[in-house]
Structures are given as C-alpha cells and as structure tokens.
Coordinates of N, CA and C in Angstrom, one line a residue:
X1 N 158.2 66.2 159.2 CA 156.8 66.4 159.3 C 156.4 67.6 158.5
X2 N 157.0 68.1 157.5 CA 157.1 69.0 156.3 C 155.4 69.1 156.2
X3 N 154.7 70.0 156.7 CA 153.1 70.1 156.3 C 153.4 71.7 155.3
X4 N 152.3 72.1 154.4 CA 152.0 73.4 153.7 C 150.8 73.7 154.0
X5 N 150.1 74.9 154.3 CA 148.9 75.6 154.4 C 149.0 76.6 153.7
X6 N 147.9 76.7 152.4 CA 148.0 77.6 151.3 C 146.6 78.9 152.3
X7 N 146.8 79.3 153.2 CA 146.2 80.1 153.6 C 145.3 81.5 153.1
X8 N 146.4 82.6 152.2 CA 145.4 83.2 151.5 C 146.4 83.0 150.2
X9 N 145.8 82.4 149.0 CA 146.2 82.6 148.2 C 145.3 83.1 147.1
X10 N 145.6 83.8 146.0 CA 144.7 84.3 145.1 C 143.7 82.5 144.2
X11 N 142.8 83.1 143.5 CA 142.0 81.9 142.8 C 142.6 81.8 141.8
X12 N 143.2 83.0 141.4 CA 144.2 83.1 139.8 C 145.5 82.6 140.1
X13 N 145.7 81.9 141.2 CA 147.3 81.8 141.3 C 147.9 80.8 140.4
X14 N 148.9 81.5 140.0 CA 149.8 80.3 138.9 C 150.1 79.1 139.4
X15 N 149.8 77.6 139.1 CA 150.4 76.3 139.5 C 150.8 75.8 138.2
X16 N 152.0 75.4 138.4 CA 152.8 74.2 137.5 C 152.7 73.1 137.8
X17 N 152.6 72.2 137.1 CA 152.4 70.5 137.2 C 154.3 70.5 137.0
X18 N 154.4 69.6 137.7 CA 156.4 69.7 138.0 C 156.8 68.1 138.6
X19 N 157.9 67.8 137.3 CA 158.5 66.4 137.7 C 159.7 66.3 138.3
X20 N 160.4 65.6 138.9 CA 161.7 65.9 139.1 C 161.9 63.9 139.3
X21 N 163.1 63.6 139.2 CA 164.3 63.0 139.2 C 164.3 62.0 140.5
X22 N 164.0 63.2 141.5 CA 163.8 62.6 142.8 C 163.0 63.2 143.7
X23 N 162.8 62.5 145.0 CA 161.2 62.9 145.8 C 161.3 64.3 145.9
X24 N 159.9 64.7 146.0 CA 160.1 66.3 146.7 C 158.9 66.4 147.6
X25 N 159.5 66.9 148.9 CA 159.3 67.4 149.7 C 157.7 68.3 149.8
X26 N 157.2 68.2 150.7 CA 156.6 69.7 151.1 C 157.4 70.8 151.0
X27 N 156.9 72.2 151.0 CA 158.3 73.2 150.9 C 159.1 73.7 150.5
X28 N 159.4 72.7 149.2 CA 160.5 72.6 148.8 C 160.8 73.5 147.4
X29 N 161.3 74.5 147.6 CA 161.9 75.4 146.0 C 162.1 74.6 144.7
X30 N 161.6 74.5 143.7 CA 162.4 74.3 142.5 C 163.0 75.3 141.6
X31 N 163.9 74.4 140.8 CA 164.1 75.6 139.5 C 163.7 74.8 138.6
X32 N 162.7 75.7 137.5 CA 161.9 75.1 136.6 C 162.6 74.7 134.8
X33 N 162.8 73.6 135.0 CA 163.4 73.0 133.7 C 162.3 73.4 132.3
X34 N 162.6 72.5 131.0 CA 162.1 72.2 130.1 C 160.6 71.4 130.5
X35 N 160.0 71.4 129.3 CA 159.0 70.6 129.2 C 159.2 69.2 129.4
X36 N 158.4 68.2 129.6 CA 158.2 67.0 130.2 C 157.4 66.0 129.1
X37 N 157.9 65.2 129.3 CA 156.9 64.3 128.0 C 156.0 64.3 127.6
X38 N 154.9 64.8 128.2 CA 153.8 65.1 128.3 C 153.2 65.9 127.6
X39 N 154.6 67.0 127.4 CA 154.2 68.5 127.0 C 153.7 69.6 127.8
X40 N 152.9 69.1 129.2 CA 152.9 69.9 130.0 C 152.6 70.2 131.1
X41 N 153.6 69.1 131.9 CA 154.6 69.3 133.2 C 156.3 69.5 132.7
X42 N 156.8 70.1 133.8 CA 157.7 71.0 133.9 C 159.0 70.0 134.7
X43 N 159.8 69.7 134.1 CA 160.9 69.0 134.7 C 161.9 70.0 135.8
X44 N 161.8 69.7 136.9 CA 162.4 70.4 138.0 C 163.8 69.9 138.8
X45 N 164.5 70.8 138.8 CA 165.6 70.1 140.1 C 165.5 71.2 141.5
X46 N 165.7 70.3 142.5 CA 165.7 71.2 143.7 C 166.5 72.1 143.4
X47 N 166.3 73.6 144.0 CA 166.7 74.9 144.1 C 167.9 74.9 145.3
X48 N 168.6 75.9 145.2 CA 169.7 75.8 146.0 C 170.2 77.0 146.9
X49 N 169.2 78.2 146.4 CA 169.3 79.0 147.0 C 168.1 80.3 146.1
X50 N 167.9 81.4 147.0 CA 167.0 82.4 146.5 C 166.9 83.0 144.9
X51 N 168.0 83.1 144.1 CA 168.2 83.1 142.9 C 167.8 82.0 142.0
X52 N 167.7 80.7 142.5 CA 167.3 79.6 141.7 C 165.8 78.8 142.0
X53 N 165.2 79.4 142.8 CA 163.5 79.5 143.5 C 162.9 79.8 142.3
X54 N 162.3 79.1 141.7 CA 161.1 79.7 140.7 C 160.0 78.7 141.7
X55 N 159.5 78.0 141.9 CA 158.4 78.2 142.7 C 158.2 77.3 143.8
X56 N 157.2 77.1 144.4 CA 156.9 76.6 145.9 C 156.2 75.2 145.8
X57 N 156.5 73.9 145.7 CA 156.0 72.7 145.9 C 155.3 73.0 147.0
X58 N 154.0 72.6 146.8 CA 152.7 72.3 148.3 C 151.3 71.8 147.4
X59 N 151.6 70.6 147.5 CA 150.8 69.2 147.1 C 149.4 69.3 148.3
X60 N 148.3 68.7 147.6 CA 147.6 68.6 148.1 C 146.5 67.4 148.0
X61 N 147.8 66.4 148.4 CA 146.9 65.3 148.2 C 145.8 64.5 149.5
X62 N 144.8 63.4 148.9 CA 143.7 63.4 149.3 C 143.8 61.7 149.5
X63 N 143.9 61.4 151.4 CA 143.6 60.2 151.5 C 142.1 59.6 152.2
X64 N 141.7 58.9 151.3 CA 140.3 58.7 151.6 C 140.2 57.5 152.2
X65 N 140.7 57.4 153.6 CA 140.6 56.7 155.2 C 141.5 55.6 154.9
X66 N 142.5 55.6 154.8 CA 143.8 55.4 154.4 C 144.7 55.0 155.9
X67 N 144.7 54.2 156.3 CA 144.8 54.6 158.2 C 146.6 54.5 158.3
X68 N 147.1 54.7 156.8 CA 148.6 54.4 156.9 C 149.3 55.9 156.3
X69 N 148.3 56.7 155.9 CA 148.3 57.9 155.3 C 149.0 59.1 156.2
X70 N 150.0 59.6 156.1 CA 150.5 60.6 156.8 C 151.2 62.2 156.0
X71 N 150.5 62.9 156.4 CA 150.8 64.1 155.3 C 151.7 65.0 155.8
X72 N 152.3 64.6 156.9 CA 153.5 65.2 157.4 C 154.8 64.1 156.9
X73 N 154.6 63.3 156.5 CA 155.5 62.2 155.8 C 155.5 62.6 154.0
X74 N 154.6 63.0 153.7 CA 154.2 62.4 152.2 C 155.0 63.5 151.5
X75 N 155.4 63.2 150.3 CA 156.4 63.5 149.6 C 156.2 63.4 147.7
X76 N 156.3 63.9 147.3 CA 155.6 63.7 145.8 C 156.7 62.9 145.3
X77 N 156.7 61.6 144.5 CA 157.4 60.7 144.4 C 158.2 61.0 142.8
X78 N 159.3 60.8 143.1 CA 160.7 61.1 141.7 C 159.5 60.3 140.5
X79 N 159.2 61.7 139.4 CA 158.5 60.9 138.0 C 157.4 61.1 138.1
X80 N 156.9 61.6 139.5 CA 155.3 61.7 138.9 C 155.0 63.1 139.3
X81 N 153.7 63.3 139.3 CA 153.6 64.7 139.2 C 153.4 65.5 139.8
X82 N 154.2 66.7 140.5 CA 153.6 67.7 141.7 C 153.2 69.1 141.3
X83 N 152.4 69.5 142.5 CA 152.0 70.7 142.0 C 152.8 71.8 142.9
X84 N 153.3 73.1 142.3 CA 154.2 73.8 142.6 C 153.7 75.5 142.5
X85 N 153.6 76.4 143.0 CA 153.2 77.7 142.9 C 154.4 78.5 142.6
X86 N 153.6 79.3 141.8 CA 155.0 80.8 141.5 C 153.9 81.7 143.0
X87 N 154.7 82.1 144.0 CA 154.4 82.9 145.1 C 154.3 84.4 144.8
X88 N 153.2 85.1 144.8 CA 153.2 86.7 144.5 C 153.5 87.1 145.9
X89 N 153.6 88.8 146.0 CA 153.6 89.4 147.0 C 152.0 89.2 147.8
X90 N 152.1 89.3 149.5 CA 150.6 89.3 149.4 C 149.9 87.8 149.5
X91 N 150.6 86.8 149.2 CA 150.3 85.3 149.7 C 150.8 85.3 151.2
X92 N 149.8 84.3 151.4 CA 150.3 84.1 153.1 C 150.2 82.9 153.3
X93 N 150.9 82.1 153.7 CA 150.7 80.7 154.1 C 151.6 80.1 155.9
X94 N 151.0 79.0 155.8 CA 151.4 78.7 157.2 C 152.2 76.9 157.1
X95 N 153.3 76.9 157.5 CA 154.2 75.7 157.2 C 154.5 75.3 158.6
X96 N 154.8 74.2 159.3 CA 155.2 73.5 160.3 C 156.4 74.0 160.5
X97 N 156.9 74.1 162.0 CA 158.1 74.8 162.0 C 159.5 74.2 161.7
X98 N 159.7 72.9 161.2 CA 160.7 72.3 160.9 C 160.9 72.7 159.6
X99 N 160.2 73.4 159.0 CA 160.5 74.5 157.4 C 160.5 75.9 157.4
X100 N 161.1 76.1 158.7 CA 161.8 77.5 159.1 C 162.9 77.0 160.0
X101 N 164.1 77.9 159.8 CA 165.4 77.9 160.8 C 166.1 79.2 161.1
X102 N 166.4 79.1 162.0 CA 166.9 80.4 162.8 C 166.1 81.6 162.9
X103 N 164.6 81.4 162.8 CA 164.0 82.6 162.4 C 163.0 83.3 163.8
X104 N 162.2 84.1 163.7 CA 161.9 84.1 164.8 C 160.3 85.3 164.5
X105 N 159.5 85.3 165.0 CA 158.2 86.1 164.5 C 158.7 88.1 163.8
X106 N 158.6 88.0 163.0 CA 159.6 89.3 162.5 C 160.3 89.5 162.0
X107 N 161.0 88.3 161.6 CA 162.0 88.4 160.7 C 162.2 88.1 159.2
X108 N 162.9 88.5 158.5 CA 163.0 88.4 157.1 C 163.7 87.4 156.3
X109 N 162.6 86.3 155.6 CA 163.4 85.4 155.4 C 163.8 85.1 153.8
X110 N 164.3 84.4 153.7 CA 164.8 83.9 152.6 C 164.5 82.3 152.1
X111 N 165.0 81.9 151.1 CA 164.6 80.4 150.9 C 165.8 79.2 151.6
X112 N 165.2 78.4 152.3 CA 166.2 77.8 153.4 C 167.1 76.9 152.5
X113 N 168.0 76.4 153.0 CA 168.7 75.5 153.0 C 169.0 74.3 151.9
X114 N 169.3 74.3 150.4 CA 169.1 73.0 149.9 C 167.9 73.5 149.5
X115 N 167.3 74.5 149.2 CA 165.8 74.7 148.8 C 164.6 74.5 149.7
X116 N 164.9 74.3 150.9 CA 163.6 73.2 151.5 C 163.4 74.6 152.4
X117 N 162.5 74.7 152.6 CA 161.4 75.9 153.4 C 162.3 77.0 153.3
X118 N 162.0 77.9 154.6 CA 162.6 79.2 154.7 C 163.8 79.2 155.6
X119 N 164.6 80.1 155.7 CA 165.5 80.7 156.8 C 165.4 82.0 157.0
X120 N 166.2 82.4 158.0 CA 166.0 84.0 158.5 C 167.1 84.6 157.1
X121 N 167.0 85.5 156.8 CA 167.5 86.2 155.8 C 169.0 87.4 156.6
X122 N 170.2 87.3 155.7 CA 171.3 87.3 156.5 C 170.9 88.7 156.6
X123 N 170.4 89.6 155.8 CA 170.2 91.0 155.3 C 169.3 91.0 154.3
X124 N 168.8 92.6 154.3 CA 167.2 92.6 153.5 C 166.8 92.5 153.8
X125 N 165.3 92.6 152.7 CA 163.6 92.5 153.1 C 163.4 90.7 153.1
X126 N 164.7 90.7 151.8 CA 164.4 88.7 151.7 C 163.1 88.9 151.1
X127 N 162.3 86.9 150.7 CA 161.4 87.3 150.2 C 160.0 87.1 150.6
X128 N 160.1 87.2 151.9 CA 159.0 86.9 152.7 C 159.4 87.8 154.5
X129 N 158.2 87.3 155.2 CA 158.5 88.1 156.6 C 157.3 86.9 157.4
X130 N 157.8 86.7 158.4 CA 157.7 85.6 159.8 C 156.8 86.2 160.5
X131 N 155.3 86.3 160.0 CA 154.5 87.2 160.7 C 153.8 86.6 162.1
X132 N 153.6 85.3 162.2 CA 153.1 85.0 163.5 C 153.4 83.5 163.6
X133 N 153.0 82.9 164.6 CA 153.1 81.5 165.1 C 151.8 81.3 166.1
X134 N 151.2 80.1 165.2 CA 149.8 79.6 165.8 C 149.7 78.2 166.1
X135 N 149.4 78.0 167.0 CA 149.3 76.3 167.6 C 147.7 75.7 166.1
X136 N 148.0 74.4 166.1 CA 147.0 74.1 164.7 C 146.9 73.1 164.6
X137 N 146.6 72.6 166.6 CA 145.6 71.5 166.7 C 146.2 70.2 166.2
X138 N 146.2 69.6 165.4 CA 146.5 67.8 165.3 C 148.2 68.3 164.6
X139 N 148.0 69.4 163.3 CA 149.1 69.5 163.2 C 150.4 69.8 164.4
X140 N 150.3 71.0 165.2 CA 151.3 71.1 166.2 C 151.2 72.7 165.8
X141 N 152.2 73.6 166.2 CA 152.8 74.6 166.2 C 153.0 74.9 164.3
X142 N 152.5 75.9 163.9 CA 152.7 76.1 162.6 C 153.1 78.2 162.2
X143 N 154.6 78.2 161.9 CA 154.9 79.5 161.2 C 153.8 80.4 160.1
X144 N 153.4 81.4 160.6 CA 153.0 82.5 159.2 C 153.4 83.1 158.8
X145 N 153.7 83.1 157.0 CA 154.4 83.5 156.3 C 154.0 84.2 155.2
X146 N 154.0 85.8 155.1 CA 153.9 86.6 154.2 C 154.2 87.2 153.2
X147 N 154.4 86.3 151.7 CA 155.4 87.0 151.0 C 155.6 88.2 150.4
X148 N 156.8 88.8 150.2 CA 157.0 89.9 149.8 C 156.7 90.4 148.9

C-alpha cells in the first residue's frame, strides 16, 4: 500500500524523469544511471543502501474514474517513465507506514531496506527524522518525514 505525500516541497525542486529495468515502487531510492534513449530520462537501478540513494521515486499519477485504479498498488512500470526527486534538507513529506520499519516518532532515519522507504538509522543524524504520525482519512495512518 506504498502511498507518497510530497507535503512541503520547494517549486524549484529538482525531478528526474527515470527508467529502470523493472517496476518501481512508491518510495523507492534509486541510483541514477546514464542517459536513456531519449536523451532525457535517466536509466535507474534500485538503491541498496544510503550511499547509493540519489533520489526519491513519488509518481503522481492521475486516474480519471477508473473504478479499478488503486494508488496504494500502483507502481511505475519497468521501461516507462517515473518521476523521482533529489530530496534537500527542509522537505517534508508523509508516506504510509509500511515505508517505515522499526522506527518510531523521533527517530533518525536512514534509507530502508533494498532501497524502498525508510528505517530507523543504526547511529547518527541519518538522513531524515520521524517527526509525527497523522491518521489521513481514506489513506489510513501516515509517517512525517523531515529531511535532513
């Protein structure tokens, strides 16, 4: 049920158009390859840990009464095109809590697991902090996330 809420982000924020190999996720870290046939999307492979994060997949796609449409399901499909943020300090966003683990309001996280959302950070500032948890209505229970 992978949702993303780009909450405060700047209007200048950097997005890459980014392909990869295979589906990606809501959430999901990449590390940013070569150029793309196109010339300009960005060939990606999932990230594997906080060193290999160049930026934050959170798609924002648009179903127009679609009654089979689920955006806690939806996944940007291997080959075509997603949209991916480089995260500054000072972004804040809010993700469903199955893209946080072991973490808890206060704590300092890092990039989870296989690339896909956050975790609590073993030590450090890490690159973000677990600032609150808000109920959000149809979606369910959703983490806020402050980055560093």
């Amino acid at each position: 049920m992978a949702k993303v809420f780009l909450d405060k982000i700047k209007a200048t924020a950097h997005i890459e158009s980014v392909v990869a190999t295979e589906n990606l996720p809501q959430g999901q870290f990449v590390t940013l390859g070569v150029l793309g046939d196109d010339g300009e999307s960005r060939l990606v492979t999932k990230a594997t840990d906080e060193a290999s994060a160049d930026v934050f997949v959170a798609e924002a796609p648009i179903s127009y009464g679609d009654p089979h449409f689920d955006l806690g399901k939806y996944e940007a499909k291997a080959g075509s095109t997603a949209r991916a943020y480089h995260l500054e300090k000072g972004d804040v966003l809010s993700v469903t809590t199955d893209l946080v683990s072991g973490a808890k309001v206060g704590d300092a996280l890092t990039v989870g697991d296989n690339g896909l959302g956050f975790k609590k950070a073993a030590s450090g500032k890490g690159i973000a902090m677990l600032i609150g948890q808000e109920a959000h209505g149809f979606d369910g229970d959703v983490y806020v996330i402050a980055i560093r």
